[in-house]
mmCIF file of C-alpha atoms in Angstrom:
data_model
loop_
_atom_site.group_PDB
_atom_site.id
_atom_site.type_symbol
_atom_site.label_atom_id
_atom_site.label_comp_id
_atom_site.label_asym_id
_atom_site.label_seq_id
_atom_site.Cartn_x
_atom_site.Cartn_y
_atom_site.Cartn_z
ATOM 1 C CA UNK A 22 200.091 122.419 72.983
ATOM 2 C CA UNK A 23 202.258 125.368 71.742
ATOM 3 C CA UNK A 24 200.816 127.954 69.837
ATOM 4 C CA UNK A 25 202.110 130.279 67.139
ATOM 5 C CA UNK A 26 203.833 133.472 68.549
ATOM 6 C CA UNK A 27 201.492 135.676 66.565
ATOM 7 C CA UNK A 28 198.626 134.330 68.665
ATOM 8 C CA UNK A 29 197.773 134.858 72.026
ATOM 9 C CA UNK A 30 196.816 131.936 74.119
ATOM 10 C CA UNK A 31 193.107 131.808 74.857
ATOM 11 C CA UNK A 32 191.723 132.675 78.778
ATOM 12 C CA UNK A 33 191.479 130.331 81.351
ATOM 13 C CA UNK A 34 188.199 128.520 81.808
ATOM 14 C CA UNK A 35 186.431 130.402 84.313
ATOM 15 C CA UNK A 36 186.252 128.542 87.998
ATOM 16 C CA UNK A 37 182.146 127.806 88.449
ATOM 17 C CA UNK A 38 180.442 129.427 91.038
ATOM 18 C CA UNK A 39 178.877 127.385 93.513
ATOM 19 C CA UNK A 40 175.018 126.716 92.939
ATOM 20 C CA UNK A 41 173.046 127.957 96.123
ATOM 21 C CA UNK A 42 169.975 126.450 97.068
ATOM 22 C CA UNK A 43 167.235 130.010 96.602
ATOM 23 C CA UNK A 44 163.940 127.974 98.442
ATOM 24 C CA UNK A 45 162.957 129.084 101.790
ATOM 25 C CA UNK A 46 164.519 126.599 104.358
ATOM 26 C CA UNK A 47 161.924 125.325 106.709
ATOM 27 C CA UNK A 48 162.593 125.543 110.411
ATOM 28 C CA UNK A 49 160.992 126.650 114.129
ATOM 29 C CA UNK A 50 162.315 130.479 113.245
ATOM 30 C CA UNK A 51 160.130 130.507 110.160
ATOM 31 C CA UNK A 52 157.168 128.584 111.943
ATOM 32 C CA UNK A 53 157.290 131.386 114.495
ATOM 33 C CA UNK A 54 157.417 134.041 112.503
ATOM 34 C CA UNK A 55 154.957 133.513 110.222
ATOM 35 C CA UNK A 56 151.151 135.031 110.143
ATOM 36 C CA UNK A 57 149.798 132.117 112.674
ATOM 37 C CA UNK A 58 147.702 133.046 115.715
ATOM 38 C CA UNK A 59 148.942 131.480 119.037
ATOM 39 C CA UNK A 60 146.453 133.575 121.678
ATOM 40 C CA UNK A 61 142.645 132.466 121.809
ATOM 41 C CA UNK A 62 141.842 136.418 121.468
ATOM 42 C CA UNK A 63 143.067 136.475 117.393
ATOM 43 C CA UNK A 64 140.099 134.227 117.364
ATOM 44 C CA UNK A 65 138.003 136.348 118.828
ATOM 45 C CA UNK A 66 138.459 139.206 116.269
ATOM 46 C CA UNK A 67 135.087 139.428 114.516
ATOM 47 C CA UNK A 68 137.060 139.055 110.987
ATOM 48 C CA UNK A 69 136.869 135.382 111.983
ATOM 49 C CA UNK A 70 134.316 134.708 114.520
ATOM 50 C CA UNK A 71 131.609 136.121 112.072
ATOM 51 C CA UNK A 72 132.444 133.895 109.132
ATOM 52 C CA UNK A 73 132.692 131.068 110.941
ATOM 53 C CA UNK A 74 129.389 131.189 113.253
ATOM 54 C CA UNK A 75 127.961 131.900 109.736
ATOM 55 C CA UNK A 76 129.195 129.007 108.595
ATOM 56 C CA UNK A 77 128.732 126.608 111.385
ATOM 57 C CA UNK A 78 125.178 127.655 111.530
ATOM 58 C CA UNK A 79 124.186 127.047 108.215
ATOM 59 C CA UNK A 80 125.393 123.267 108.280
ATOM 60 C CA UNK A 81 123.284 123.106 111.385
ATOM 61 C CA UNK A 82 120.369 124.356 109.848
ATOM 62 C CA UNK A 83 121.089 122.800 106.778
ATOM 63 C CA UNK A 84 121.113 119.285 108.909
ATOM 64 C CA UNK A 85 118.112 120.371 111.037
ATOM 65 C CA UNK A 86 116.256 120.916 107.862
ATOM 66 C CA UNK A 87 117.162 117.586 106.405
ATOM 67 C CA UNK A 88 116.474 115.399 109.229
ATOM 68 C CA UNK A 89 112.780 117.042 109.693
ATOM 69 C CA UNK A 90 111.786 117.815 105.660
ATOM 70 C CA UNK A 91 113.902 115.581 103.107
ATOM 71 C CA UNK A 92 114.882 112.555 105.096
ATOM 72 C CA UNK A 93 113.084 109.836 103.888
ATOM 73 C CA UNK A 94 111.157 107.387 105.798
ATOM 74 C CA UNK A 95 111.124 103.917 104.613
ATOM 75 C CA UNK A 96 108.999 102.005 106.964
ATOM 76 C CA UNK A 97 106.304 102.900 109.683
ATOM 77 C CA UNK A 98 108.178 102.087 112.483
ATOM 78 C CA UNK A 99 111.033 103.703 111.639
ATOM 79 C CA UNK A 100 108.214 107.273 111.704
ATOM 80 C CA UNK A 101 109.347 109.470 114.352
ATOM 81 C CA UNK A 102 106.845 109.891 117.757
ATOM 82 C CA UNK A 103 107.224 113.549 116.903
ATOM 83 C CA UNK A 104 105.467 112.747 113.600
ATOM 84 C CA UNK A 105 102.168 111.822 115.458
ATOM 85 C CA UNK A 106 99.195 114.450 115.118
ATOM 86 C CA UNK A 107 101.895 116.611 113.695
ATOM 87 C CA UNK A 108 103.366 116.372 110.807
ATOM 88 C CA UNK A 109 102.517 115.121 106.814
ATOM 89 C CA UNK A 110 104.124 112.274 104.658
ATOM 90 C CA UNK A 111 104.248 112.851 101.266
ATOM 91 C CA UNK A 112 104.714 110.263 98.530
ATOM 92 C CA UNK A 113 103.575 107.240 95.517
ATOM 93 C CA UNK A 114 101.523 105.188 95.996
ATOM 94 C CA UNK A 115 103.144 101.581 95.130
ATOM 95 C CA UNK A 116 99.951 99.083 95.840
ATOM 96 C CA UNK A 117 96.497 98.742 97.136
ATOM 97 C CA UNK A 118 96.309 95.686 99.419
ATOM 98 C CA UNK A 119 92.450 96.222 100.499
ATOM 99 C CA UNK A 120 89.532 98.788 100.572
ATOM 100 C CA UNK A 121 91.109 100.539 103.137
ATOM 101 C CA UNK A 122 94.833 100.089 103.423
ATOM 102 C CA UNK A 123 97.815 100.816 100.606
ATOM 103 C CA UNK A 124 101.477 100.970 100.582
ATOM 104 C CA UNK A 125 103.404 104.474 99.858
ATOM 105 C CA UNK A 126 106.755 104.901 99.101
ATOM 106 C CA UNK A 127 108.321 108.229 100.959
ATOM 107 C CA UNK A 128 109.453 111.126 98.567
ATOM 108 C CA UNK A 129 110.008 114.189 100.751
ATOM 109 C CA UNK A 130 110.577 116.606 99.396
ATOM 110 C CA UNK A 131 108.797 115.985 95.630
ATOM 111 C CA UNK A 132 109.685 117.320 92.499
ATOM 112 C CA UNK A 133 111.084 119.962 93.992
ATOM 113 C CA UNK A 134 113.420 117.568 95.784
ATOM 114 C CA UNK A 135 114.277 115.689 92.334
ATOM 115 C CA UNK A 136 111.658 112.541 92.957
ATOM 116 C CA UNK A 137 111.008 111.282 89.989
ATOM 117 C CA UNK A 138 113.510 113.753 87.417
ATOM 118 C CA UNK A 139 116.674 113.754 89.152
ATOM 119 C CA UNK A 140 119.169 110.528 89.029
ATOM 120 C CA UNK A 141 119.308 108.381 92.451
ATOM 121 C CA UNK A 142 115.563 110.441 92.900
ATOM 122 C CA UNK A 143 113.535 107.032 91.427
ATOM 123 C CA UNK A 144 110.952 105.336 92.495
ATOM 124 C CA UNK A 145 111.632 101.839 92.307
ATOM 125 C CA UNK A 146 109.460 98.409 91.359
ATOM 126 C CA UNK A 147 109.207 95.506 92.234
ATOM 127 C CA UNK A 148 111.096 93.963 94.449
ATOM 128 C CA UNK A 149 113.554 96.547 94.871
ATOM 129 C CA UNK A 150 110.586 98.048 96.351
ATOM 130 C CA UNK A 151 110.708 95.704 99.338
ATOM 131 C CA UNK A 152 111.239 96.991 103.366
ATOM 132 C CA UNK A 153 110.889 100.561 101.396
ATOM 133 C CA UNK A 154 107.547 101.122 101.755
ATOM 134 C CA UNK A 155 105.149 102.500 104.435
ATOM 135 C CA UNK A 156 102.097 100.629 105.234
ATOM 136 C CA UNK A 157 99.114 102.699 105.605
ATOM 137 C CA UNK A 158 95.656 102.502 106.909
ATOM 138 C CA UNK A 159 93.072 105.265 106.326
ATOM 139 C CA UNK A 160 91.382 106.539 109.167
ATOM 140 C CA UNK A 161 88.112 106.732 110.419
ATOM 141 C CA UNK A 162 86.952 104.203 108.139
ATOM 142 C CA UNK A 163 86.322 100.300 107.458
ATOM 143 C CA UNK A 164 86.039 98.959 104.376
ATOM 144 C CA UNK A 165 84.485 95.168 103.446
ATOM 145 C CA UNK A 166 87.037 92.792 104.238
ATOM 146 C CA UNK A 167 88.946 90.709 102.034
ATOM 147 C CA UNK A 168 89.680 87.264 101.875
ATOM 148 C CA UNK A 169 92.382 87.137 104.641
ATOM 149 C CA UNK A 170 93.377 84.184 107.100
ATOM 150 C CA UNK A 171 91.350 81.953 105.504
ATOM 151 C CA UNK A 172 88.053 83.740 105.547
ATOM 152 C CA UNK A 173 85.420 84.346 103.132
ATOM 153 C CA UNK A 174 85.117 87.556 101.269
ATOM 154 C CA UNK A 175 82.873 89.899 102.377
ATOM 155 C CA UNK A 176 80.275 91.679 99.862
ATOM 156 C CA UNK A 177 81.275 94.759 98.988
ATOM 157 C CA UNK A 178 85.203 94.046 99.417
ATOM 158 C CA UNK A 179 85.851 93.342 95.911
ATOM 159 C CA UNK A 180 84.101 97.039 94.472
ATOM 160 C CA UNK A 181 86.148 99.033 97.387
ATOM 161 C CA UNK A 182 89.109 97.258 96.644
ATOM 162 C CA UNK A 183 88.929 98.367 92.647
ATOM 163 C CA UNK A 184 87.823 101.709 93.569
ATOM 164 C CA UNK A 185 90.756 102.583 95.567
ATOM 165 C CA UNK A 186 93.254 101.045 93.487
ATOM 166 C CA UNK A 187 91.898 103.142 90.679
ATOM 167 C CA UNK A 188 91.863 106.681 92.505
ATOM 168 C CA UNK A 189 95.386 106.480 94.513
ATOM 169 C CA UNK A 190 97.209 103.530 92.408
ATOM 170 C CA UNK A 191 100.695 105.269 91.507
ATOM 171 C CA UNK A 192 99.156 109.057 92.323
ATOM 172 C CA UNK A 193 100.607 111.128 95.073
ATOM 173 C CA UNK A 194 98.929 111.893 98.207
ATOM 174 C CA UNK A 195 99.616 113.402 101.396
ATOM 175 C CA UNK A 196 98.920 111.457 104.523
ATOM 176 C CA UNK A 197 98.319 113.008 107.934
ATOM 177 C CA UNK A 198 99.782 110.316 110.410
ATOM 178 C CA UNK A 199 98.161 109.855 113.775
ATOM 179 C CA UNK A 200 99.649 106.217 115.077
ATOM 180 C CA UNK A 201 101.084 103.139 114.464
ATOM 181 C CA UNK A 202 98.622 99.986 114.960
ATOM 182 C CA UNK A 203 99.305 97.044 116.263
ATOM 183 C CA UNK A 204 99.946 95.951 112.952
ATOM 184 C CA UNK A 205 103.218 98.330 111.948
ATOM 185 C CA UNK A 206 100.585 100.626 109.687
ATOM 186 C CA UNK A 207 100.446 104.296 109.974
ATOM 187 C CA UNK A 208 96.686 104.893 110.561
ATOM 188 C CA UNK A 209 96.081 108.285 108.433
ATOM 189 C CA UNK A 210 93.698 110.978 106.917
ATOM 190 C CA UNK A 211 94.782 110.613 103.199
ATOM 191 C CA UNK A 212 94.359 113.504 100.286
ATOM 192 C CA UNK A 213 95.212 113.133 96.381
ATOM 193 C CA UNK A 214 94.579 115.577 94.136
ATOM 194 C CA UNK A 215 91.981 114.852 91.559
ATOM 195 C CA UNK A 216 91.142 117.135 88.351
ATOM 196 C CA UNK A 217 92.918 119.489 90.452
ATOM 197 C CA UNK A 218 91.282 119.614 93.826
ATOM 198 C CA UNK A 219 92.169 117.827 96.744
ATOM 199 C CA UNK A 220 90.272 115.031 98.084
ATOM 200 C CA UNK A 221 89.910 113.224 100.847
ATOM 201 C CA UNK A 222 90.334 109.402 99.858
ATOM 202 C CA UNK A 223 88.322 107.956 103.256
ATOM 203 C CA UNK A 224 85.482 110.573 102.491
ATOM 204 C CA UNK A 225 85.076 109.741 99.182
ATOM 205 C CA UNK A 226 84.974 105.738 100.412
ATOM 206 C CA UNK A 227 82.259 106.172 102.690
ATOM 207 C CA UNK A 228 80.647 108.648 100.174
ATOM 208 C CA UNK A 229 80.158 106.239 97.717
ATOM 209 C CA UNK A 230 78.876 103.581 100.047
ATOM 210 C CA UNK A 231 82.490 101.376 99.877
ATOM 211 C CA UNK A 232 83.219 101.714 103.658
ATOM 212 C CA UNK A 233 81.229 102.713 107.028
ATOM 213 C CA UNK A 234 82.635 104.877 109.695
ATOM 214 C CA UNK A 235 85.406 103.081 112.140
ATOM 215 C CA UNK A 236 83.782 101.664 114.796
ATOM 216 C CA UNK A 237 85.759 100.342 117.742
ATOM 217 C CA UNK A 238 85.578 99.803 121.472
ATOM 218 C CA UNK A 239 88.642 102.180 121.503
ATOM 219 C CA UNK A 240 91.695 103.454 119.748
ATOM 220 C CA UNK A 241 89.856 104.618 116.852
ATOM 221 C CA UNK A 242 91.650 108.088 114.826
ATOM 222 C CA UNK A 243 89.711 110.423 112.901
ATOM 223 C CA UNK A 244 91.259 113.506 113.263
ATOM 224 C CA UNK A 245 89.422 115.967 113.409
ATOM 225 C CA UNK A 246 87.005 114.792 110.900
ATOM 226 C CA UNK A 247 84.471 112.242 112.508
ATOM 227 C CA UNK A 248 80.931 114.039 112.196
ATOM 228 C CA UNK A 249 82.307 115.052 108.830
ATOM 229 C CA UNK A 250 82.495 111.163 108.209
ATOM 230 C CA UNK A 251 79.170 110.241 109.964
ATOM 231 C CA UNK A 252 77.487 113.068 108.042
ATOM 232 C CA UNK A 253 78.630 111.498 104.360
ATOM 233 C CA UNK A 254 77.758 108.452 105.910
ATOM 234 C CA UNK A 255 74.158 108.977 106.566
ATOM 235 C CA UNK A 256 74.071 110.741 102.925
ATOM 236 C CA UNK A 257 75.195 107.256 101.452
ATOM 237 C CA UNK A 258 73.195 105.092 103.235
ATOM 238 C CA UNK A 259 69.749 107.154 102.599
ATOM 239 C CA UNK A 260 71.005 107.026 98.917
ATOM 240 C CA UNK A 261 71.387 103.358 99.684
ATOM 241 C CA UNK A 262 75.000 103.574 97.664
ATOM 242 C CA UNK A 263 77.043 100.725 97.226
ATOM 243 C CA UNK A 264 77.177 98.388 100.450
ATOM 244 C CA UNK A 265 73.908 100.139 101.921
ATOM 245 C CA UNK A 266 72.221 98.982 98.413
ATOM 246 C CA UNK A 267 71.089 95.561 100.857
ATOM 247 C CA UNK A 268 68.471 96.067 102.299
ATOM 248 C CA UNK A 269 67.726 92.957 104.727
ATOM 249 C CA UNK A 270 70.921 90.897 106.305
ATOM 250 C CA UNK A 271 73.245 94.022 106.275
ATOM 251 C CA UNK A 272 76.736 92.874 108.343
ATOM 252 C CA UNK A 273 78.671 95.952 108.860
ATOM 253 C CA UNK A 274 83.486 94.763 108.328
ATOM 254 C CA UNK A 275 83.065 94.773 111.889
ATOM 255 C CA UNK A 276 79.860 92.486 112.650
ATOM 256 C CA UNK A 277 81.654 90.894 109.909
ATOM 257 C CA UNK A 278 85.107 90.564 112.013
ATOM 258 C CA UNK A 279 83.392 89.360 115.464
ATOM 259 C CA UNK A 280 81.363 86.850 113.925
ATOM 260 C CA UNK A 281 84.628 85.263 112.099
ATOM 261 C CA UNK A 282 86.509 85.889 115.416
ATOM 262 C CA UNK A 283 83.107 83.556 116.926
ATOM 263 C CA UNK A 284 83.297 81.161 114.355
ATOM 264 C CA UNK A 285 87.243 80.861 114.861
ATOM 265 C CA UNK A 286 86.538 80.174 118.670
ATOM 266 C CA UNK A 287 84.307 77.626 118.285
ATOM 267 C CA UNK A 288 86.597 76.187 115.274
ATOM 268 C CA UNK A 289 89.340 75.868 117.931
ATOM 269 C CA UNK A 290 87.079 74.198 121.186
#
């Protein structure tokens, strides 16, 4: 195109530069010469030794704590032999199946652990409730028997039965574990706290007459609490309270056991 002669003709375009690429290339050079230890003794410097042995410590102790205090226990025999004689269980109880023997679902921990409040923390019914549950058989005593295996009721077994359901149904106790029986039950000294105070739930059996002291050949677990339990024994039975009210034909849950065990034999020959 020709332009007038009183004009000039406008510049040439200017050439581009050519775009260079500003982000830091990657290669070995850079690896190397960045801020990276590569002896053992940066390690050592206590600006990171102390932080992490702080660290690594408290997730051990952390775990340590755990497995001994807020890891819950679902069945007896899954109880720890380092339990035994030493340590509580603390927990609902779910359900009463005799005078002496209930089921109690595991909350370590408590309220303070979110039982009850905090979601996933529930106690659950039913039969979500099933393989969840720790059997457990109070010590040092023996309650009336029920109607199990096909034998009669004992007298006396109904009245225990209602009593304990009424003082430990969905209340929390504490048991003290001692052993496992030979039917998957931890056998233990039981408390619940009543109007405050703590009580001991096989004391206040035998002290109302419901249950006599345990009395077997061998393998019987009272703590530390059998003249305690003979003493409120004798108290009942002078009082003639509740199974000590008969007077003539008395059968103590175990006469009551070997003469079913008899009448079983002779069943069989």
């Amino acid at each position: 195109m020709h332009w007038p002669r009183w004009s000039s003709p406008p510049p040439p375009p200017e050439a581009e530069e050519p775009k260079t690429d500003t982000r830091p290339s990657l290669s070995l050079s850079s690896w190397s010469s960045a801020n990276i230890p590569t002896t053992w003794s940066a390690y050592l410097d206590p600006a990171v030794l102390l932080p992490t042995a702080i660290l690594t410590s408290t997730i051990l102790i952390s775990a340590r704590l755990y497995r001994l205090y807020l890891r819950r226990i679902p069945r007896a025999a899954t109880i720890s032999p380092s339990f035994w004689h030493k340590r509580s269980l603390f927990g609902t109880v779910t359900s009463v199946g005799d005078g002496d023997g209930f089921r109690l679902f595991h909350t370590p921990g408590g309220r303070l652990a979110g039982w009850g409040w905090f979601p996933g923390r529930r106690i659950p019914r039913g039969k979500a409730l099933k393989d969840k549950t720790i059997s457990i058989r109070l010590a040092g005593i023996d309650a009336p028997e029920g109607a199990h295996f096909g034998r009669p009721t004992q007298p006396g077994a109904q009245e225990a039965l209602a009593f304990l359901t009424a003082y430990i149904q969905h209340r929390r106790v504490r048991a003290y574990v001692y052993k496992k029986d030979q039917y998957e039950r931890a056998v233990a000294t039981v408390y619940v706290r009543r109007w405050g105070l703590r009580r001991d739930v096989g004391y206040q059996m035998l002290r109302r007459g419901l249950a006599t002291v345990y009395e077997a050949k061998s393998g019987a677990e009272f703590g530390a609490l059998e003249e305690r339990y003979r003493e409120v024994e004798g108290w009942a039975r002078g009082k003639g309270r509740g199974i000590w009210a008969v007077k003539e034909g008395f059968e103590s849950p175990r006469e009551y056991k070997e003469r079913m065990k008899g009448v079983e034999g002779k069943g069989k020959g």
